Amino acid sequence: MADFLSVFKRRQFRFLPLIISFTLAIVMASYGGVISAGSTEILWDTYGVPHIYGKDTQSAFQAFGWAQMQSHGDLLLRLYGQARGQAAQYWGEEYLESDRWVQTMGVPERARSWYKLQSPAFRNYLDAFAAGINAYAQEHSELIDDEVAVVLPVKAEDVLAHLHRVLHFTFVVNPGSVAGISQQESKAGSNGWAIAPSRSENGHAMLLANPHLPWSDLFLWYEAQMTAPGFNAYGATLVGIPVLAIAFNDHLGWTHTVNTHDGWDAYKLELVDNGYRFDGQVKSFETTNLSLKVKQPDGTFKTEPLVVKHSVHGPIISETSNEAVALRVVGLDEPQVLAQWWDMARAKNLAQFESALKRLQLPMFTVIYADKDGHIMHLFNGQVPIRKQGDFQYWQGIIPGNTSDTLWTKNHPYQDLPRIVDPKSGWLQNANDPPWTTTFPTAINADKYPPYMAPKFMDFRAQRSARMLFEDEKITFDEMVAYKHSTRMELADRILDDLILAARKQGSELAKDAANVLSAWDMKANANSKGAVLFATWVKQIDLEKAFSTPWSEHKPRTTPDGLADPQAAVAKLEAAASGVQETYGKLDVAWGEVFQIDYGDINLPANGGSDPLGIFPTLWFRPQSNGTFKSVGGDSFVAAVEFSQPVRAMVLNSYGNATQPGSRHVGDQLQMFANQQLRPAWLKRSDILDHLEARQAF
C-alpha cells in the first residue's frame, strides 16, 4: 500500500481540480443538518442506498463514483483491473485466461476509442465518475485492500472497458459459451411485468422489475437514486457502471430481461498457406503480437506471449493445423450505450423514451416499460444481424466461414424489431421467453419476422408468469407484490395430479407413501412446503422432453405440455426419488427450507423459490453440498414494484444488500426480508430519506 500511495501522490495532480472540488468540504451531519446552497450531497439511508443530489450533472456523476467505492470499492477495482486485461499482472496466474479473453476481444483498445467518440458533455460525466472513485481512494486509502489498490488511479477508459466486458463479452457472449460453441446462456435471467390501467385496480400503470443474476462478481446490482437539475431517477445498475440500467422516475420506468437474442456467431475457417479460404480466394490474417505479464508467487513477473489473429469475421478463438474458428459479435462499433441509458432515465414520456431506444446502442435485453400516462410496451431490443438464410436454430451452431453469404454486416433497424405498445390484454410479461408470448391474446405474430429473429418456446416460469396476469382481471399493487413472491410450481400444476393417480393405482408402498406426501403438498416452494423436495428430486430423474402425453404447442403455448406420457415409468422414477429422499433426509416430507438454503457471507436462512424447469416465478439457483443440502449462488437480485400514481409508489429489495466492502453493515442486511418474502419502501422524497438517514456527506 505504501508503494501505491507514493505513486498515487505523484499522479494525483492530474486529478487535483476535481479532487479538491469533490472532497474539500466533506461533512458528516446529523438527521436535520443544513447543507449550504449549491453543494452536492449524498444522503445514505438505513439500507445503505445512496440518494445523490448533484448541484449539476457532472457533480452527480462524481458523487456516484464516490458512492460505489464506499459500498463496493475492492470489488470495483478488481473488476476494472480485469477489464484492462492486466489482472494477471496484478494478481497472478489465476487471471491469465481472463486477460487472454479480454485482450483477444480487443476490449481495452476499443474502450480507448469509445472514450474519444463520446460527446464532450458525456466525456466530462465519465471523467467525473472516475474522479469520484479516485477521490474516495485518496480520502479513505486505509479502507481499500492493498491488493486492489494497484489499479488506481482509475480513468474513464476503465469505466468503458468494464462496461464493454460486461455487456458484449459476458452477456452477449462469454468465454464459457464460446468454449462449448453454444449460444444458450445459463445463470442469467429475469422477470418483467407491465400492467396497464385497464387491468390495474387503481387505474394506474404498474411495473415489476425482477432481474436474476449470480450473487457475486460483475453481476451484482447497486441500488441508488440520482438527482441533478432536471433529473431524478431511482433504480439499480451493475457495480462499476456509472448510470442506472433499470430505473424509474416520476413519469415512467423500465426493466430489462435477458432476451432470446443471438448476437454472436462462430465461423469455421479452412486454413490455407498461412491464411484462410474466403469466397474462392485465400485471405491473410491480420495479426497482432501482444504480451501478458503474469505475477508470480514470489513477486516477480513472467511474460506470456499472445498472438491475436483476425479474419474478416473477427478474432480467432481456436485453431488446429487445418481449421480455425473466428468469433463475430454485434455492437463493437456502437459506443453510446451509457448515454442511451442516461437519456432513457431522463425521458418524461413514451416518445422521448423511444427516441433514446431507437439509437439501438444497447446490444441486447428485452425492454418492459410503463408510464404515468398509462402506456405499456414490450420491445425485443437488440442489435440483431440481418442474415441471408437460416432459422434461429441454424445460427446456434458453427457457421461455414468460407463465403460472404453467411457473413452478416448490418443490423436490423428499430422498426424491424418485435414490439407492442398498449396491447388489448392490458398486460405484458417476459420471463426470458421469446417476444411471441409476451401477452395473450397473442400481440406479436412470429410469422411476420425472419425465422432467425427468435425461437419459439415458452418455459414453465414464463407460463406461471402469464397465468398470474391472465387470471386476474384487476390487479392491485399489493397483489402484484404478492404474485412476485408466489412460489407455486407451474410444472406441478401441469403433471402432479396424473403422477399421484398413477402412483396410487400401480405403485409400491413406498410410491404410495410418496403420493400421499405429494397430495398434501401445497405445490409451492416456500421454506415450510413439505413435498417440494420430493417433487423436485423426481423431476431431476425424468426426461421432461418425453414426459408429457401432450407436448408443447405454439398454438397453445400457455397451457401445454400436459399429462403423463408413460405413467408406469413415472411411478418407477417416483419410487427411486422417494428412496433417495428418505435415505438422505430421513423422511419423505422434509421441508423445502431444510434442504434449500439462502447462503451469503456468514448468513444462512431457509430458502423460498427455486429454478427452472420447475416453473417457479421467484428464482434461486443452488449449488449442492456434500451433506445433501443446497446453497444459493444466485437468482432474484434487485426487485422494484412501481405504481405510476402521483406521487409514484414503489417497493424494492436488493436481496444480498447494497454493499460488499468489508466492514459495511449492509453486506447481506436485506437477506432476512428476502427470506420472509418482503419488499421495503423506496424512499423517494427527501423528507422520507431524512426520516431514515444513516449518514450524510456533502461535497
XYZ file of C-alpha atoms in Angstrom:
699
model
C 0.000 0.000 0.000
C 2.865 2.389 0.733
C 4.169 1.947 -2.806
C 0.733 2.667 -4.211
C 0.359 5.796 -2.133
C 3.679 7.201 -3.253
C 2.773 6.572 -6.893
C -0.716 7.916 -6.392
C 0.546 11.087 -4.757
C 2.857 11.727 -7.685
C -0.017 11.225 -10.131
C -2.820 12.853 -8.211
C -2.107 16.359 -9.522
C -3.728 15.500 -12.838
C -6.944 14.954 -10.871
C -6.349 17.751 -8.365
C -9.037 20.203 -9.534
C -11.726 17.535 -9.407
C -10.464 16.074 -6.153
C -10.359 19.450 -4.454
C -13.859 20.378 -5.602
C -15.151 16.972 -4.608
C -13.536 16.378 -1.233
C -12.733 19.776 0.196
C -15.844 20.095 2.336
C -16.773 16.523 3.357
C -19.263 16.828 6.185
C -20.884 14.202 8.325
C -24.136 15.682 9.606
C -26.979 14.570 11.844
C -30.576 13.997 10.708
C -31.533 17.624 10.407
C -28.190 19.098 9.426
C -28.133 22.016 6.995
C -26.237 21.829 3.712
C -25.161 25.068 2.086
C -26.881 26.079 -1.133
C -25.230 24.906 -4.342
C -23.474 21.922 -2.793
C -23.575 18.264 -3.797
C -24.524 15.684 -1.193
C -25.144 12.016 -0.634
C -27.880 11.036 1.802
C -27.290 7.420 2.837
C -30.435 5.693 4.040
C -30.533 2.893 6.606
C -30.182 0.221 3.898
C -27.010 1.755 2.506
C -28.713 3.246 -0.548
C -27.092 6.499 -1.704
C -29.508 9.280 -2.609
C -27.336 11.636 -4.629
C -28.200 15.305 -5.005
C -25.848 16.915 -7.504
C -25.552 20.659 -7.908
C -25.092 19.776 -11.592
C -24.897 16.603 -13.648
C -21.125 16.334 -13.510
C -21.182 16.589 -9.725
C -23.836 13.863 -9.539
C -21.585 11.526 -11.556
C -18.671 12.344 -9.234
C -20.773 11.521 -6.218
C -21.931 8.264 -7.821
C -18.301 7.204 -8.315
C -17.589 8.043 -4.683
C -20.679 6.125 -3.507
C -19.817 2.988 -5.458
C -16.350 3.000 -3.956
C -17.716 3.335 -0.439
C -20.058 0.378 -0.994
C -18.021 -1.850 -3.332
C -14.519 -0.370 -3.609
C -12.482 -3.587 -3.562
C -14.811 -5.327 -5.998
C -14.977 -2.341 -8.343
C -11.202 -2.021 -8.611
C -10.796 -5.744 -9.200
C -13.373 -5.610 -11.999
C -11.639 -2.637 -13.600
C -8.304 -4.444 -13.398
C -9.814 -7.382 -15.259
C -11.350 -5.078 -17.859
C -7.889 -3.652 -18.558
C -6.678 -7.155 -19.382
C -3.953 -6.778 -16.761
C -5.400 -8.818 -13.908
C -2.698 -11.494 -14.103
C -0.079 -8.771 -13.808
C -1.789 -7.512 -10.673
C -2.903 -10.761 -9.027
C -1.327 -13.758 -10.665
C -1.808 -16.827 -12.812
C -5.474 -17.449 -11.972
C -6.425 -14.368 -14.013
C -4.414 -15.271 -17.106
C -7.323 -16.775 -19.039
C -9.420 -13.713 -18.253
C -6.672 -11.462 -19.627
C -6.355 -13.572 -22.766
C -10.090 -13.290 -23.385
C -10.232 -9.538 -22.766
C -7.170 -8.778 -24.883
C -8.141 -11.129 -27.712
C -11.529 -9.439 -27.861
C -9.815 -6.041 -28.028
C -11.640 -4.619 -25.008
C -9.014 -2.150 -23.682
C -8.136 -0.736 -27.090
C -11.772 -0.384 -28.096
C -12.599 1.335 -24.787
C -9.979 3.983 -25.536
C -11.531 4.637 -28.939
C -15.032 4.651 -27.448
C -13.980 7.347 -24.986
C -12.953 9.632 -27.840
C -16.319 9.037 -29.533
C -18.401 10.229 -26.579
C -19.959 13.674 -26.744
C -17.920 16.328 -24.908
C -20.587 16.516 -22.208
C -20.688 12.771 -21.628
C -16.888 12.535 -21.623
C -16.997 15.033 -18.762
C -19.508 12.848 -16.933
C -17.278 9.789 -17.309
C -14.244 11.755 -16.171
C -16.225 12.926 -13.158
C -17.292 9.382 -12.233
C -13.648 8.243 -12.394
C -12.582 11.291 -10.369
C -15.097 10.361 -7.686
C -13.584 6.886 -7.485
C -10.082 8.296 -7.161
C -11.146 10.931 -4.640
C -12.621 8.284 -2.375
C -9.452 6.184 -2.666
C -7.330 9.198 -1.746
C -9.531 10.171 1.183
C -10.012 6.625 2.523
C -6.932 4.716 1.404
C -6.991 2.712 4.643
C -10.315 1.154 3.606
C -9.039 -0.125 0.257
C -7.400 -3.540 0.126
C -3.711 -3.203 -0.726
C -4.071 -5.956 -3.305
C -6.512 -3.978 -5.482
C -5.067 -0.503 -4.861
C -2.593 -1.186 -7.671
C -5.422 -0.475 -10.143
C -5.553 3.175 -9.045
C -5.863 5.748 -10.419
C -8.931 4.884 -12.461
C -9.565 6.544 -15.817
C -12.773 6.958 -17.802
C -11.447 4.411 -20.299
C -11.502 1.820 -17.494
C -15.193 2.513 -16.944
C -15.913 1.929 -20.635
C -13.727 -1.174 -20.743
C -15.670 -2.624 -17.807
C -18.986 -1.829 -19.483
C -17.744 -3.401 -22.724
C -16.549 -6.556 -20.996
C -19.821 -6.907 -19.086
C -22.234 -6.265 -21.944
C -20.553 -7.678 -25.026
C -18.213 -10.302 -23.637
C -20.238 -11.631 -20.729
C -23.924 -11.151 -21.587
C -23.897 -11.219 -25.398
C -21.162 -13.850 -25.426
C -18.912 -15.208 -22.723
C -15.867 -17.482 -22.644
C -17.888 -20.427 -21.342
C -20.326 -20.249 -24.240
C -17.526 -19.956 -26.782
C -15.753 -22.974 -25.333
C -18.875 -25.055 -25.877
C -19.985 -23.172 -29.029
C -23.453 -22.710 -27.533
C -25.487 -19.538 -27.603
C -27.786 -20.760 -24.848
C -26.679 -18.798 -21.808
C -27.225 -20.054 -18.273
C -27.491 -18.338 -14.934
C -28.719 -15.073 -16.378
C -32.397 -14.346 -16.500
C -35.175 -12.141 -15.186
C -38.891 -11.472 -14.869
C -40.536 -8.266 -16.024
C -44.156 -7.098 -15.941
C -46.034 -4.044 -17.195
C -49.701 -3.645 -16.251
C -51.926 -1.081 -17.964
C -54.601 0.989 -16.172
C -57.296 -1.239 -17.693
C -56.028 -4.190 -15.623
C -54.962 -2.183 -12.576
C -57.419 -1.891 -9.699
C -56.426 1.707 -9.007
C -56.307 2.822 -12.647
C -52.549 3.427 -12.719
C -49.964 1.605 -14.801
C -47.600 -0.608 -12.817
C -44.155 -2.079 -13.453
C -42.349 -5.054 -11.920
C -38.573 -5.325 -12.294
C -37.096 -8.654 -11.181
C -33.669 -9.495 -12.655
C -31.997 -12.807 -11.830
C -28.202 -12.944 -11.820
C -25.397 -14.611 -9.864
C -24.810 -13.117 -6.421
C -21.174 -12.243 -6.994
C -18.564 -10.620 -9.217
C -19.620 -8.368 -12.090
C -23.263 -9.456 -11.790
C -24.010 -7.574 -8.551
C -26.652 -4.843 -8.631
C -26.127 -1.487 -6.942
C -29.232 0.442 -5.872
C -29.213 4.246 -5.925
C -31.150 7.436 -6.509
C -29.586 10.139 -8.686
C -30.849 13.719 -8.694
C -29.492 16.738 -10.562
C -31.100 19.818 -12.101
C -33.857 18.477 -14.386
C -33.142 14.861 -13.462
C -34.370 12.457 -10.768
C -34.321 8.684 -11.143
C -34.267 5.669 -8.824
C -33.109 2.183 -9.702
C -30.074 -0.005 -9.966
C -27.035 -0.688 -12.093
C -24.306 -3.284 -12.121
C -21.333 -2.410 -9.935
C -18.867 -0.183 -11.783
C -21.355 1.171 -14.335
C -21.960 4.929 -13.931
C -25.641 5.163 -14.942
C -28.815 3.375 -13.874
C -29.633 0.382 -16.071
C -33.050 -0.422 -14.575
C -34.863 2.660 -13.327
C -37.990 4.726 -12.851
C -38.695 8.415 -12.414
C -41.841 10.457 -11.725
C -43.056 9.825 -15.265
C -42.003 6.355 -16.424
C -39.876 3.302 -15.777
C -38.408 0.236 -17.420
C -36.791 -3.056 -16.678
C -34.685 -5.479 -18.697
C -34.734 -9.218 -19.091
C -32.181 -11.363 -20.885
C -33.861 -11.995 -24.222
C -33.551 -14.843 -26.700
C -31.100 -12.750 -28.667
C -28.382 -14.212 -30.887
C -25.691 -11.557 -31.126
C -22.671 -13.687 -31.914
C -21.620 -16.405 -34.278
C -18.698 -18.795 -34.537
C -17.342 -19.302 -38.073
C -15.305 -22.305 -39.180
C -12.404 -21.360 -41.444
C -10.375 -23.589 -43.751
C -6.677 -22.761 -43.325
C -4.596 -22.469 -46.476
C -0.994 -21.209 -46.833
C -0.958 -19.290 -43.541
C -4.312 -17.764 -44.450
C -7.923 -18.872 -44.877
C -10.236 -19.528 -47.784
C -12.974 -16.956 -48.379
C -15.111 -16.525 -51.498
C -12.748 -18.673 -53.533
C -9.628 -16.756 -52.548
C -7.014 -17.118 -49.829
C -7.010 -14.173 -47.461
C -4.322 -13.316 -44.939
C -4.999 -12.876 -41.254
C -4.418 -9.561 -39.549
C -2.021 -10.421 -36.742
C -1.151 -8.549 -33.557
C 1.554 -9.700 -31.177
C 0.867 -8.911 -27.532
C 2.486 -9.932 -24.283
C 0.824 -10.526 -20.933
C 2.681 -10.021 -17.673
C 1.921 -12.589 -15.003
C 2.769 -12.006 -11.363
C 4.498 -14.932 -9.686
C 4.066 -16.056 -6.058
C 7.481 -14.616 -5.189
C 6.534 -11.196 -6.568
C 8.487 -11.474 -9.810
C 6.886 -11.449 -13.242
C 6.957 -13.693 -16.268
C 5.758 -12.782 -19.734
C 3.260 -14.819 -21.742
C 3.036 -14.137 -25.483
C -0.391 -13.632 -27.018
C -0.835 -13.714 -30.781
C -4.202 -12.300 -31.837
C -5.364 -13.162 -35.355
C -8.323 -11.590 -37.109
C -10.238 -12.767 -40.156
C -12.945 -10.700 -41.817
C -15.304 -12.331 -39.325
C -13.464 -11.341 -36.166
C -10.792 -12.688 -33.789
C -9.663 -16.300 -33.965
C -10.633 -18.166 -30.797
C -9.305 -21.646 -31.644
C -7.020 -23.158 -34.239
C -5.728 -26.538 -35.407
C -3.405 -27.410 -38.246
C -6.122 -27.086 -40.883
C -9.061 -25.274 -39.266
C -9.760 -22.215 -37.177
C -12.835 -20.721 -35.540
C -13.495 -16.977 -35.688
C -15.883 -15.057 -33.473
C -18.218 -12.301 -34.668
C -20.053 -10.171 -32.082
C -22.584 -7.370 -32.517
C -22.237 -3.861 -31.184
C -18.491 -3.320 -31.294
C -18.954 -0.083 -33.228
C -21.763 1.265 -31.022
C -20.071 3.213 -28.206
C -23.008 5.215 -26.803
C -24.651 2.643 -24.520
C -24.206 4.693 -21.354
C -25.517 7.881 -22.958
C -28.575 5.985 -24.173
C -29.332 4.578 -20.707
C -28.848 8.073 -19.281
C -31.331 9.545 -21.762
C -33.823 6.745 -21.067
C -33.750 7.770 -17.401
C -34.169 11.438 -18.369
C -37.242 10.784 -20.535
C -40.632 12.063 -19.410
C -42.928 10.245 -21.827
C -43.043 7.343 -24.252
C -41.971 9.423 -27.257
C -38.833 10.672 -25.506
C -38.089 7.187 -24.172
C -38.367 5.608 -27.606
C -36.247 8.374 -29.094
C -33.428 7.097 -26.893
C -34.197 3.428 -27.612
C -34.144 3.960 -31.375
C -30.422 4.654 -31.224
C -30.004 0.890 -30.600
C -26.772 1.249 -28.668
C -27.702 -1.462 -26.174
C -26.687 -4.769 -27.791
C -29.413 -6.938 -26.214
C -32.104 -7.209 -23.467
C -35.867 -7.049 -23.623
C -37.342 -3.726 -22.501
C -40.542 -3.790 -20.439
C -41.918 -0.265 -19.946
C -44.769 1.553 -18.171
C -45.583 5.212 -17.555
C -47.914 7.613 -15.744
C -49.879 8.234 -18.956
C -50.946 4.587 -18.872
C -48.784 3.294 -21.709
C -47.045 -0.068 -21.513
C -44.554 -1.509 -24.002
C -42.561 -4.637 -24.751
C -39.546 -4.275 -27.051
C -37.373 -7.156 -28.184
C -34.375 -4.858 -28.039
C -31.014 -5.654 -29.502
C -28.604 -5.410 -32.363
C -29.949 -8.259 -34.490
C -27.850 -9.129 -37.545
C -29.544 -9.171 -40.938
C -28.914 -12.709 -42.123
C -29.453 -14.079 -45.591
C -30.523 -17.559 -44.554
C -31.394 -19.967 -41.794
C -33.641 -20.040 -38.742
C -32.699 -19.417 -35.118
C -31.510 -22.989 -34.584
C -29.223 -22.885 -37.628
C -27.312 -19.928 -36.205
C -26.700 -21.718 -32.896
C -24.099 -23.982 -34.472
C -20.747 -23.335 -36.107
C -21.305 -21.425 -39.340
C -19.340 -22.006 -42.581
C -16.905 -19.116 -42.871
C -15.697 -19.665 -46.408
C -18.355 -17.490 -48.044
C -19.682 -13.944 -47.697
C -23.209 -15.411 -47.920
C -23.024 -16.232 -44.212
C -21.175 -13.089 -43.134
C -23.576 -10.522 -41.717
C -22.512 -6.888 -41.836
C -25.642 -4.917 -40.903
C -28.230 -4.993 -38.125
C -31.977 -4.662 -38.260
C -33.233 -1.116 -37.641
C -35.554 -0.329 -34.745
C -38.718 -0.679 -36.802
C -37.835 -4.295 -37.635
C -37.746 -5.442 -34.002
C -40.681 -7.218 -32.323
C -42.559 -4.571 -30.338
C -46.006 -3.973 -28.892
C -47.435 -0.863 -27.221
C -50.697 -0.939 -25.230
C -51.938 -4.451 -26.083
C -55.654 -5.201 -25.784
C -54.928 -7.604 -22.920
C -53.696 -4.767 -20.708
C -50.572 -6.595 -19.566
C -47.127 -7.651 -20.735
C -44.662 -10.114 -19.290
C -41.276 -11.546 -20.085
C -39.524 -14.333 -18.225
C -36.736 -14.902 -20.747
C -39.199 -16.322 -23.257
C -39.344 -15.107 -26.876
C -41.413 -11.994 -27.651
C -44.261 -14.012 -29.181
C -45.549 -14.974 -25.711
C -45.424 -11.565 -24.037
C -49.234 -11.425 -23.667
C -52.434 -13.253 -24.567
C -54.260 -12.974 -26.884
C -51.021 -13.012 -28.879
C -49.960 -9.478 -29.778
C -46.718 -10.104 -31.718
C -47.001 -12.573 -34.593
C -43.794 -14.560 -35.096
C -44.666 -15.237 -38.741
C -44.130 -11.547 -39.563
C -40.450 -11.699 -38.614
C -37.417 -13.517 -40.019
C -37.168 -17.061 -38.637
C -33.765 -16.281 -37.124
C -35.143 -13.370 -35.020
C -36.099 -15.539 -32.026
C -37.034 -19.166 -31.357
C -40.471 -20.467 -30.421
C -40.946 -21.839 -26.906
C -42.491 -20.953 -23.567
C -40.922 -22.459 -20.459
C -42.852 -23.115 -17.279
C -41.640 -19.974 -15.450
C -42.958 -17.814 -18.275
C -46.207 -19.784 -18.244
C -46.557 -19.195 -14.489
C -45.824 -15.504 -15.083
C -48.506 -15.247 -17.765
C -51.042 -17.293 -15.784
C -50.948 -14.938 -12.785
C -51.594 -11.944 -15.023
C -54.114 -13.665 -17.311
C -56.311 -14.927 -14.462
C -56.636 -11.627 -12.544
C -58.877 -9.060 -14.226
C -57.993 -6.276 -11.790
C -54.623 -6.320 -10.046
C -53.861 -4.212 -7.008
C -50.369 -3.045 -6.139
C -50.299 -5.383 -3.131
C -51.392 -8.281 -5.326
C -48.576 -7.565 -7.747
C -46.110 -7.752 -4.855
C -47.720 -10.987 -3.641
C -47.544 -12.511 -7.132
C -43.867 -11.599 -7.328
C -43.323 -13.806 -4.252
C -45.535 -16.702 -5.363
C -43.509 -19.922 -5.388
C -46.211 -22.143 -6.863
C -44.713 -24.583 -9.366
C -46.323 -24.429 -12.793
C -44.849 -27.838 -13.594
C -46.660 -29.333 -10.608
C -49.944 -27.804 -11.765
C -49.412 -29.480 -15.111
C -48.446 -33.004 -14.121
C -48.816 -33.695 -10.389
C -52.419 -34.967 -10.399
C -51.598 -37.601 -13.012
C -48.495 -38.682 -11.080
C -50.404 -39.093 -7.797
C -53.173 -41.076 -9.500
C -50.705 -43.406 -11.227
C -48.685 -43.976 -8.023
C -51.781 -44.890 -6.041
C -53.024 -47.203 -8.767
C -49.868 -49.124 -9.645
C -47.078 -48.124 -7.285
C -45.308 -49.900 -4.421
C -45.969 -48.992 -0.804
C -43.119 -46.502 -0.947
C -44.553 -44.926 -4.094
C -47.971 -44.713 -2.425
C -46.405 -43.063 0.621
C -44.771 -40.589 -1.741
C -48.122 -39.968 -3.415
C -49.660 -39.184 -0.030
C -46.924 -36.631 0.690
C -47.398 -35.045 -2.720
C -51.175 -34.981 -2.278
C -50.827 -32.997 0.959
C -48.243 -30.634 -0.559
C -49.292 -27.057 -1.381
C -47.430 -27.208 -4.723
C -45.216 -24.331 -3.597
C -41.520 -23.938 -2.822
C -41.928 -21.964 0.388
C -39.499 -22.670 3.194
C -42.129 -24.743 5.043
C -43.507 -26.561 1.976
C -43.392 -30.329 2.501
C -43.384 -32.338 -0.702
C -41.486 -29.842 -2.814
C -38.142 -31.587 -2.229
C -39.624 -34.934 -3.228
C -41.208 -33.498 -6.372
C -38.026 -31.646 -7.392
C -35.995 -34.822 -6.874
C -38.407 -36.734 -9.109
C -38.194 -34.042 -11.799
C -34.406 -34.396 -11.908
C -34.773 -38.097 -12.660
C -37.180 -37.835 -15.578
C -36.692 -36.675 -19.149
C -39.023 -33.701 -19.427
C -38.766 -33.721 -23.209
C -40.501 -37.113 -23.224
C -42.574 -36.908 -20.049
C -45.790 -35.391 -21.397
C -48.640 -37.028 -23.253
C -49.448 -33.652 -24.867
C -46.258 -31.886 -25.992
C -45.764 -28.130 -26.059
C -47.528 -26.419 -28.943
C -47.001 -22.913 -30.255
C -50.768 -22.842 -30.833
C -51.377 -23.450 -27.105
C -48.185 -22.019 -25.649
C -49.607 -21.130 -22.236
C -51.261 -24.464 -21.392
C -49.001 -27.120 -22.902
C -47.284 -29.518 -22.333
C -49.649 -31.535 -20.163
C -50.310 -35.054 -18.853
C -48.072 -38.064 -18.257
C -46.919 -39.919 -21.360
C -45.794 -43.067 -19.502
C -47.384 -43.394 -16.048
C -45.608 -46.659 -15.252
C -42.150 -45.212 -15.918
C -43.053 -42.049 -13.986
C -44.065 -44.103 -10.949
C -40.809 -46.089 -11.092
C -38.883 -42.796 -11.073
C -41.016 -41.578 -8.152
C -40.129 -44.666 -6.153
C -36.439 -44.071 -6.851
C -36.771 -40.427 -5.883
C -38.596 -41.321 -2.672
C -35.915 -43.828 -1.767
C -33.218 -41.202 -2.236
C -35.067 -38.533 -0.239
C -35.799 -40.996 2.576
C -32.176 -42.094 2.756
C -30.703 -38.594 2.594
C -33.110 -36.680 4.862
C -34.706 -39.408 6.971
C -38.265 -38.588 5.839
C -40.267 -38.045 2.690
C -41.928 -34.833 3.825
C -38.763 -32.853 4.504
C -39.417 -29.099 4.281
C -38.016 -27.174 1.322
C -36.148 -24.751 3.581
C -34.355 -27.571 5.400
C -32.730 -28.616 2.143
C -32.549 -25.412 0.101
C -30.908 -22.532 1.914
C -30.011 -18.908 1.347
C -26.290 -18.713 1.896
C -24.424 -15.411 1.669
C -21.359 -14.459 3.646
C -21.996 -15.541 7.232
C -25.785 -15.680 6.777
C -27.710 -18.915 6.347
C -31.516 -18.943 6.121
C -34.245 -21.289 4.844
C -34.944 -20.530 1.190
C -38.078 -19.762 -0.762
C -38.111 -20.195 -4.525
C -36.201 -22.307 -6.969
C -35.058 -22.621 -10.548
C -36.239 -23.788 -13.938
C -37.684 -26.144 -15.084
C -39.979 -26.227 -12.042
C -41.829 -23.113 -13.174
C -41.278 -21.002 -10.046
C -41.587 -17.248 -10.603
C -39.123 -16.077 -7.885
C -35.866 -17.656 -8.957
C -32.966 -19.011 -6.944
C -30.045 -21.094 -8.187
C -28.369 -23.526 -5.825
C -25.105 -25.415 -5.546
C -25.262 -28.926 -3.998
C -23.341 -29.566 -0.781
C -21.828 -32.817 0.417
C -24.447 -33.209 3.171
C -27.384 -33.181 0.751
C -28.327 -29.543 1.214
C -28.203 -26.866 -1.477
C -26.785 -23.340 -1.037
C -27.915 -20.310 -3.016
C -25.494 -18.835 -5.568
C -27.784 -16.513 -7.484
C -31.249 -15.658 -8.688
C -33.558 -12.871 -7.526
C -31.425 -9.757 -7.124
C -32.737 -6.195 -7.309
C -36.542 -6.014 -7.246
C -38.739 -2.973 -7.848
C -42.542 -2.908 -7.829
C -43.681 0.507 -9.087
C -47.083 2.158 -9.354
C -47.238 5.280 -11.513
C -49.595 7.171 -9.246
C -48.907 10.760 -8.277
C -46.667 10.613 -6.388
C -45.050 7.394 -7.581
C -45.241 4.480 -5.152
C -42.516 1.850 -5.101
C -41.397 -1.160 -3.068
C -37.884 -2.508 -3.605
C -35.303 -5.006 -2.403
C -31.678 -5.741 -3.178
C -31.584 -9.329 -1.982
C -27.953 -9.533 -0.828
C -27.680 -5.943 0.390
C -26.175 -2.853 -1.186
C -22.515 -3.368 -0.280
C -19.668 -5.867 -0.390
C -16.949 -3.738 1.169
C -15.526 -5.392 4.330
C -16.874 -3.804 7.475
C -20.062 -2.482 5.891
C -23.215 -3.225 7.857
C -25.095 -3.564 4.563
C -23.459 -6.807 3.435
C -26.429 -9.183 3.460
C -28.629 -6.899 5.572
C -31.691 -7.468 3.345
C -31.486 -11.259 3.204
C -33.894 -11.754 6.090
C -36.516 -9.727 4.235
C -35.796 -11.794 1.143
C -36.295 -14.997 3.158
C -39.520 -13.550 4.603
C -40.810 -12.710 1.093
C -40.928 -8.998 1.828
C -40.070 -5.820 -0.025
C -39.278 -2.473 1.600
C -40.476 1.029 0.728
C -38.354 3.001 -1.720
C -37.741 6.348 -0.043
C -38.074 8.775 -2.939
C -38.847 12.093 -1.270
C -36.128 13.996 0.561
C -38.240 14.193 3.714
C -38.654 10.393 3.784
C -34.941 9.902 3.233
C -34.130 12.252 6.103
C -36.514 10.255 8.306
C -34.436 7.143 7.549
C -30.997 8.696 7.371
C -27.869 6.776 8.293
C -25.231 9.268 7.155
C -24.764 12.402 5.138
C -21.858 13.563 3.021
C -21.595 16.987 1.431
C -19.090 17.963 -1.203
